[in-house]
């Protein structure tokens, strides 16, 4: 019954695209993604983890975790710099309240603030959401900071709390400095404590430069988790997918799986990462070579991901933002109440980066005169 005018547009077999995929995703892709997670996070070792369950992109993965695990009265502990869509995904949809800890203190991860937030009373269920590389700051903790985060969570679990730690790994691997965590926190959390369920949500959106394909994954890890336990979690998750969207696009899953077999795939992926790294380096260089910018704005620490933030020091961020659009044809995301601009360096051509920051400087200068 496949319509030839549709099928002829695909280079893959119609059988790999037109029928429904299983709710949990196609098995060879789930196996392959697990293999890749283990290869990219070698400290995971040989313990038992769930097979990844396929979702319709990372957002849907996060939402599915909310559907399965969040009760209306729950707080979600998250850094004060966070992807704004969490408000819709978790608060608007499931009634959870976001409870913030400070992301930075003295240009480092604020471990004390994190510790206070996860050890709040009463002891019981705690839902923690961590996103590294972070949107919007572009920060990934150093190896030492990552170890401290794990230690704090382990202590919290030891104190009798039952922890769900959701890792939004959307920007996994886009790390541009040495000394920064190169593995997901899933590596140290998935096998950390029997009171701590680690949930890794990731996808091909950014990791594989396939934004519109809508393929994400949910993977579970818990200390001493048995195959039976993980199978139950996989089935529950597949049930949640079935009850909401039935299943994720079969064509996208098949195309990506086949692309992985291509001899040039890895090289092409490395070339893309290098392009983003060059943009990252150009931002660093631009900021270093213009100390005059510091009168008006300074950057927050950043070492990874797609974005970085600058904090305006004396100009009204909304005014500068509008002037940038109207006069300088420059678009940034403005977090007015925090006096922050988020800058998407990953998608800014190399030769426009200096101009971008100069425009911000000129707009700030102009606004502070008014
Ligand atoms: C932190 C974070 N999580 C999730 C997503 C959504 O990913 P997807 O497009 O796969 O739904 C984004 C995309 O902007 C993001 O920045």
Coordinates of C-alpha atoms and ligand atoms in Angstrom, one line a residue:
X1 CA 0.0 0.0 0.0
X2 CA 3.0 2.3 0.0
X3 CA 2.6 5.2 -2.3
X4 CA 5.5 5.1 -4.8
X5 CA 5.8 8.9 -5.1
X6 CA 6.6 9.0 -1.4
X7 CA 8.8 5.8 -1.3
X8 CA 10.9 7.0 -4.3
X9 CA 12.1 9.9 -2.2
X10 CA 13.8 7.6 0.2
X11 CA 17.1 5.8 -0.4
X12 CA 16.3 3.2 2.3
X13 CA 14.0 0.1 1.9
X14 CA 10.3 1.0 2.4
X15 CA 10.1 -1.7 5.0
X16 CA 12.5 0.3 7.2
X17 CA 10.4 3.5 7.0
X18 CA 6.7 3.0 6.4
X19 CA 5.6 0.5 9.0
X20 CA 5.3 1.6 12.7
X21 CA 8.4 1.2 14.7
X22 CA 8.0 -0.6 18.1
X23 CA 7.1 1.9 20.9
X24 CA 10.5 1.2 22.5
X25 CA 12.3 1.8 19.2
X26 CA 13.9 -0.6 16.7
X27 CA 16.0 -3.1 18.5
X28 CA 19.2 -2.8 16.3
X29 CA 19.3 0.9 17.0
X30 CA 18.7 0.4 20.8
X31 CA 21.6 -2.1 20.8
X32 CA 23.8 0.2 18.8
X33 CA 23.1 3.3 21.0
X34 CA 23.9 1.3 24.1
X35 CA 27.2 0.1 22.5
X36 CA 28.0 3.8 21.7
X37 CA 27.1 5.0 25.2
X38 CA 29.5 2.4 26.7
X39 CA 32.3 3.3 24.2
X40 CA 31.9 7.0 24.9
X41 CA 31.8 6.5 28.6
X42 CA 34.4 3.8 29.3
X43 CA 34.1 4.1 33.1
X44 CA 30.7 2.6 32.9
X45 CA 32.4 -0.8 32.8
X46 CA 30.5 -4.0 32.6
X47 CA 27.6 -3.5 35.1
X48 CA 24.0 -4.0 33.9
X49 CA 22.2 -1.0 32.5
X50 CA 18.9 -0.7 30.7
X51 CA 18.7 -0.8 27.0
X52 CA 18.0 2.7 25.7
X53 CA 14.3 3.3 24.9
X54 CA 13.8 5.5 21.8
X55 CA 11.8 8.8 22.2
X56 CA 10.8 11.5 19.7
X57 CA 13.8 13.7 20.4
X58 CA 15.3 14.7 23.8
X59 CA 12.4 17.0 24.8
X60 CA 10.0 14.0 24.5
X61 CA 12.5 11.9 26.5
X62 CA 12.5 14.5 29.3
X63 CA 8.7 14.8 29.1
X64 CA 8.4 11.0 29.3
X65 CA 10.5 10.9 32.4
X66 CA 8.2 13.6 33.9
X67 CA 5.1 11.5 32.9
X68 CA 6.6 8.4 34.6
X69 CA 8.2 9.9 37.7
X70 CA 6.9 13.3 38.7
X71 CA 4.1 13.9 41.1
X72 CA 2.3 17.3 41.3
X73 CA 3.9 18.1 44.7
X74 CA 7.5 17.4 43.5
X75 CA 10.3 19.9 43.4
X76 CA 12.9 19.6 40.6
X77 CA 16.3 20.6 41.8
X78 CA 18.0 22.4 38.9
X79 CA 20.6 25.1 38.4
X80 CA 19.5 28.7 38.1
X81 CA 20.9 28.7 34.6
X82 CA 18.7 26.2 32.7
X83 CA 17.0 25.5 29.4
X84 CA 13.8 27.6 29.6
X85 CA 11.7 24.8 28.1
X86 CA 11.9 22.9 31.4
X87 CA 9.2 25.3 32.5
X88 CA 6.8 23.9 29.9
X89 CA 8.0 20.3 30.1
X90 CA 8.0 19.9 33.8
X91 CA 6.0 22.7 35.4
X92 CA 3.2 23.4 32.9
X93 CA 2.7 19.7 32.0
X94 CA 3.2 17.9 35.3
X95 CA 2.9 20.6 38.0
X96 CA 6.5 20.2 39.3
X97 CA 8.1 23.3 40.8
X98 CA 11.7 24.1 39.8
X99 CA 13.9 24.7 42.8
X100 CA 17.1 26.4 42.0
X101 CA 20.7 26.1 43.2
X102 CA 23.3 28.7 42.1
X103 CA 25.3 27.5 39.1
X104 CA 28.4 29.6 39.7
X105 CA 30.4 30.8 42.6
X106 CA 33.8 32.5 41.9
X107 CA 33.7 31.2 38.3
X108 CA 33.4 27.6 39.4
X109 CA 30.5 25.2 39.9
X110 CA 28.8 26.2 43.2
X111 CA 29.0 22.8 44.9
X112 CA 27.9 24.3 48.3
X113 CA 24.7 25.6 46.8
X114 CA 24.1 22.3 45.1
X115 CA 24.7 20.4 48.4
X116 CA 22.2 22.6 50.3
X117 CA 19.5 22.1 47.6
X118 CA 19.8 18.3 47.4
X119 CA 19.9 17.9 51.2
X120 CA 16.8 19.9 51.9
X121 CA 14.4 18.4 54.4
X122 CA 12.4 16.3 54.7
X123 CA 14.4 13.3 53.7
X124 CA 12.6 11.4 51.0
X125 CA 12.1 11.6 47.2
X126 CA 14.5 14.1 45.5
X127 CA 14.4 14.8 41.8
X128 CA 17.6 16.4 40.5
X129 CA 18.1 17.6 36.9
X130 CA 21.5 18.2 35.6
X131 CA 22.4 19.4 32.1
X132 CA 26.1 19.4 30.9
X133 CA 27.3 20.9 28.7
X134 CA 24.8 23.4 30.0
X135 CA 22.3 25.4 28.0
X136 CA 22.6 28.5 28.3
X137 CA 26.0 28.8 30.0
X138 CA 28.1 26.4 27.9
X139 CA 29.7 25.1 31.0
X140 CA 30.7 21.6 31.9
X141 CA 32.2 20.8 35.3
X142 CA 35.8 20.0 35.6
X143 CA 36.7 16.4 36.4
X144 CA 37.1 17.4 40.1
X145 CA 33.8 19.2 40.2
X146 CA 32.1 16.2 38.6
X147 CA 33.6 14.0 41.3
X148 CA 32.2 16.4 43.9
X149 CA 28.8 16.4 42.4
X150 CA 28.8 12.6 42.5
X151 CA 30.0 12.5 46.1
X152 CA 27.3 15.0 47.2
X153 CA 24.6 12.8 45.6
X154 CA 26.1 9.6 47.1
X155 CA 26.0 11.2 50.6
X156 CA 22.4 12.4 50.0
X157 CA 21.4 8.8 49.0
X158 CA 23.3 7.5 52.1
X159 CA 21.2 9.8 54.3
X160 CA 18.1 7.9 53.2
X161 CA 16.9 10.1 50.3
X162 CA 15.6 8.3 47.3
X163 CA 17.1 10.1 44.3
X164 CA 16.1 10.4 40.7
X165 CA 18.9 12.1 38.9
X166 CA 17.9 13.1 35.4
X167 CA 20.9 13.9 33.1
X168 CA 20.0 16.0 30.1
X169 CA 23.0 15.0 27.9
X170 CA 21.7 16.8 24.7
X171 CA 25.2 18.4 24.1
X172 CA 27.2 15.4 25.1
X173 CA 30.8 15.4 23.6
X174 CA 30.9 19.0 22.6
X175 CA 33.7 19.8 25.1
X176 CA 36.5 22.1 24.0
X177 CA 38.9 22.2 26.9
X178 CA 41.1 19.7 28.7
X179 CA 40.4 19.0 32.4
X180 CA 36.7 19.2 31.8
X181 CA 34.5 16.1 32.3
X182 CA 34.6 14.2 29.0
X183 CA 32.2 11.4 30.1
X184 CA 28.6 11.8 31.1
X185 CA 27.8 12.0 34.9
X186 CA 25.9 8.8 34.1
X187 CA 29.2 7.0 34.3
X188 CA 29.7 7.8 38.0
X189 CA 26.0 7.8 39.0
X190 CA 24.6 4.8 37.2
X191 CA 26.4 2.5 39.6
X192 CA 26.6 4.7 42.6
X193 CA 23.9 3.8 45.2
X194 CA 20.8 1.7 45.5
X195 CA 18.8 4.8 46.4
X196 CA 19.9 6.6 43.3
X197 CA 18.2 6.0 39.9
X198 CA 20.3 7.7 37.2
X199 CA 18.3 8.5 34.0
X200 CA 20.3 9.5 31.0
X201 CA 18.3 11.3 28.3
X202 CA 20.2 12.0 25.1
X203 CA 19.7 11.9 21.4
X204 CA 20.9 12.3 17.9
X205 CA 19.6 15.9 17.7
X206 CA 22.9 17.6 18.6
X207 CA 25.3 14.6 19.0
X208 CA 24.7 13.6 15.4
X209 CA 23.7 16.9 13.9
X210 CA 20.2 15.6 13.1
X211 CA 17.9 18.2 14.7
X212 CA 14.7 17.4 12.7
X213 CA 15.0 13.7 12.9
X214 CA 13.5 13.6 16.3
X215 CA 15.3 10.6 17.8
X216 CA 16.2 10.6 21.5
X217 CA 16.9 7.9 24.1
X218 CA 16.2 7.2 27.8
X219 CA 18.6 4.9 29.6
X220 CA 18.5 3.8 33.2
X221 CA 21.2 2.8 35.7
X222 CA 21.1 1.9 39.4
X223 CA 23.5 0.1 41.6
X224 CA 22.9 -3.7 41.6
X225 CA 20.0 -3.2 39.1
X226 CA 19.0 -6.6 37.7
X227 CA 18.1 -7.4 34.1
X228 CA 14.5 -8.0 35.4
X229 CA 14.4 -4.5 37.0
X230 CA 15.7 -2.8 33.8
X231 CA 13.3 -4.7 31.6
X232 CA 10.4 -3.5 33.8
X233 CA 11.7 0.1 33.5
X234 CA 12.1 -0.3 29.7
X235 CA 8.5 -1.7 29.4
X236 CA 7.0 1.0 31.6
X237 CA 8.9 3.6 29.5
X238 CA 7.7 2.0 26.2
X239 CA 4.1 2.1 27.7
X240 CA 4.5 5.8 28.3
X241 CA 5.7 6.4 24.8
X242 CA 2.8 4.3 23.5
X243 CA 0.3 6.2 25.5
X244 CA 1.5 9.6 24.3
X245 CA 2.9 9.4 20.8
X246 CA 2.6 5.6 20.0
X247 CA 6.1 5.4 18.6
X248 CA 9.0 7.6 17.2
X249 CA 9.6 8.0 13.4
X250 CA 10.8 4.7 11.9
X251 CA 12.5 6.4 8.9
X252 CA 14.7 8.5 11.2
X253 CA 15.8 5.6 13.3
X254 CA 16.6 3.5 10.2
X255 CA 18.5 6.3 8.4
X256 CA 20.6 7.1 11.4
X257 CA 21.4 3.4 12.0
X258 CA 22.5 3.0 8.4
X259 CA 24.5 6.2 8.4
X260 CA 26.5 4.8 11.3
X261 CA 27.8 2.1 9.0
X262 CA 29.1 4.6 6.6
X263 CA 32.9 4.8 6.3
X264 CA 32.9 8.5 6.4
X265 CA 30.4 9.1 9.3
X266 CA 33.0 9.5 12.1
X267 CA 35.2 11.7 10.0
X268 CA 32.3 14.0 9.1
X269 CA 31.2 14.2 12.7
X270 CA 34.7 15.1 13.8
X271 CA 34.8 17.8 11.2
X272 CA 31.6 19.4 12.5
X273 CA 32.8 19.4 16.0
X274 CA 36.1 21.0 14.9
X275 CA 34.1 23.7 13.1
X276 CA 32.2 24.5 16.4
X277 CA 35.5 24.3 18.3
X278 CA 37.0 26.9 16.0
X279 CA 34.0 29.2 16.7
X280 CA 34.5 28.6 20.4
X281 CA 38.2 29.6 20.2
X282 CA 37.3 32.7 18.2
X283 CA 34.9 33.8 20.9
X284 CA 37.7 33.3 23.6
X285 CA 40.2 35.2 21.4
X286 CA 37.8 38.1 20.7
X287 CA 37.0 38.5 24.4
X288 CA 40.7 38.3 25.4
X289 CA 41.7 40.9 22.8
X290 CA 39.1 43.5 23.8
X291 CA 39.5 44.4 27.4
X292 CA 37.4 47.5 26.8
X293 CA 34.3 45.2 26.6
X294 CA 34.7 44.6 30.4
X295 CA 33.4 48.0 31.1
X296 CA 30.0 46.9 29.8
X297 CA 29.9 43.1 29.9
X298 CA 31.8 40.1 31.1
X299 CA 31.4 36.4 30.1
X300 CA 30.3 33.7 32.4
X301 CA 32.7 30.7 32.5
X302 CA 32.2 28.5 29.4
X303 CA 34.1 25.5 27.9
X304 CA 31.7 23.4 25.9
X305 CA 28.3 23.1 24.1
X306 CA 26.6 25.5 21.7
X307 CA 26.3 28.6 23.9
X308 CA 28.0 31.1 26.2
X309 CA 26.6 34.0 28.2
X310 CA 27.6 37.5 28.9
X311 CA 26.4 39.5 31.9
X312 CA 25.7 43.1 31.3
X313 CA 27.2 45.3 33.9
X314 CA 25.4 48.6 33.7
X315 CA 23.1 48.8 30.7
X316 CA 19.4 47.8 30.7
X317 CA 19.5 44.4 28.9
X318 CA 16.0 44.7 27.3
X319 CA 17.0 48.1 25.8
X320 CA 20.3 46.7 24.5
X321 CA 18.6 43.6 23.1
X322 CA 16.1 45.7 21.2
X323 CA 18.8 48.1 19.9
X324 CA 20.8 45.1 18.7
X325 CA 17.9 43.8 16.7
X326 CA 16.7 47.2 15.3
X327 CA 20.0 48.8 14.5
X328 CA 22.6 46.1 14.4
X329 CA 20.6 43.2 12.9
X330 CA 22.0 41.0 15.7
X331 CA 19.8 38.5 17.6
X332 CA 20.7 37.2 21.0
X333 CA 18.5 35.6 23.7
X334 CA 18.0 37.9 26.6
X335 CA 17.4 36.8 30.2
X336 CA 16.5 40.3 31.4
X337 CA 16.0 39.6 35.1
X338 CA 19.5 38.0 35.2
X339 CA 21.1 40.7 33.0
X340 CA 22.3 37.9 30.7
X341 CA 22.6 37.5 27.0
X342 CA 22.9 34.0 25.6
X343 CA 25.0 33.8 22.5
X344 CA 24.9 30.8 20.1
X345 CA 28.5 30.7 19.0
X346 CA 28.0 27.2 17.6
X347 CA 25.8 28.6 14.8
X348 CA 27.7 31.9 14.2
X349 CA 30.0 31.8 11.2
X350 CA 33.7 32.3 12.2
X351 CA 34.1 35.6 10.4
X352 CA 31.0 37.1 12.1
X353 CA 32.0 36.4 15.7
X354 CA 34.2 39.5 16.2
X355 CA 31.4 41.7 14.7
X356 CA 28.8 40.1 16.9
X357 CA 30.7 41.0 20.1
X358 CA 31.5 44.5 18.8
X359 CA 27.9 45.1 18.1
X360 CA 27.0 44.1 21.6
X361 CA 29.7 46.5 22.9
X362 CA 28.4 49.4 20.7
X363 CA 24.8 48.8 21.7
X364 CA 25.7 48.7 25.4
X365 CA 27.7 51.9 25.0
X366 CA 24.9 53.6 23.2
X367 CA 22.3 52.5 25.8
X368 CA 24.4 53.6 28.8
X369 CA 24.7 57.1 27.3
X370 CA 20.9 57.5 27.1
Ligands
LIG1 C1 19.3 21.5 27.3 C2 18.5 21.0 26.2 N1 17.7 19.9 26.4 C3 16.9 19.4 25.4 C4 16.9 20.1 24.2 C5 15.9 19.6 23.1 O1 16.4 18.6 22.3 P1 15.5 18.0 21.1 O2 15.5 18.9 20.0 O3 16.2 16.7 20.8 O4 14.1 17.8 21.7 C6 17.6 21.2 23.9 C7 17.5 21.9 22.6 O5 17.6 23.1 22.5 C8 18.4 21.7 25.0 O6 19.1 22.8 24.8

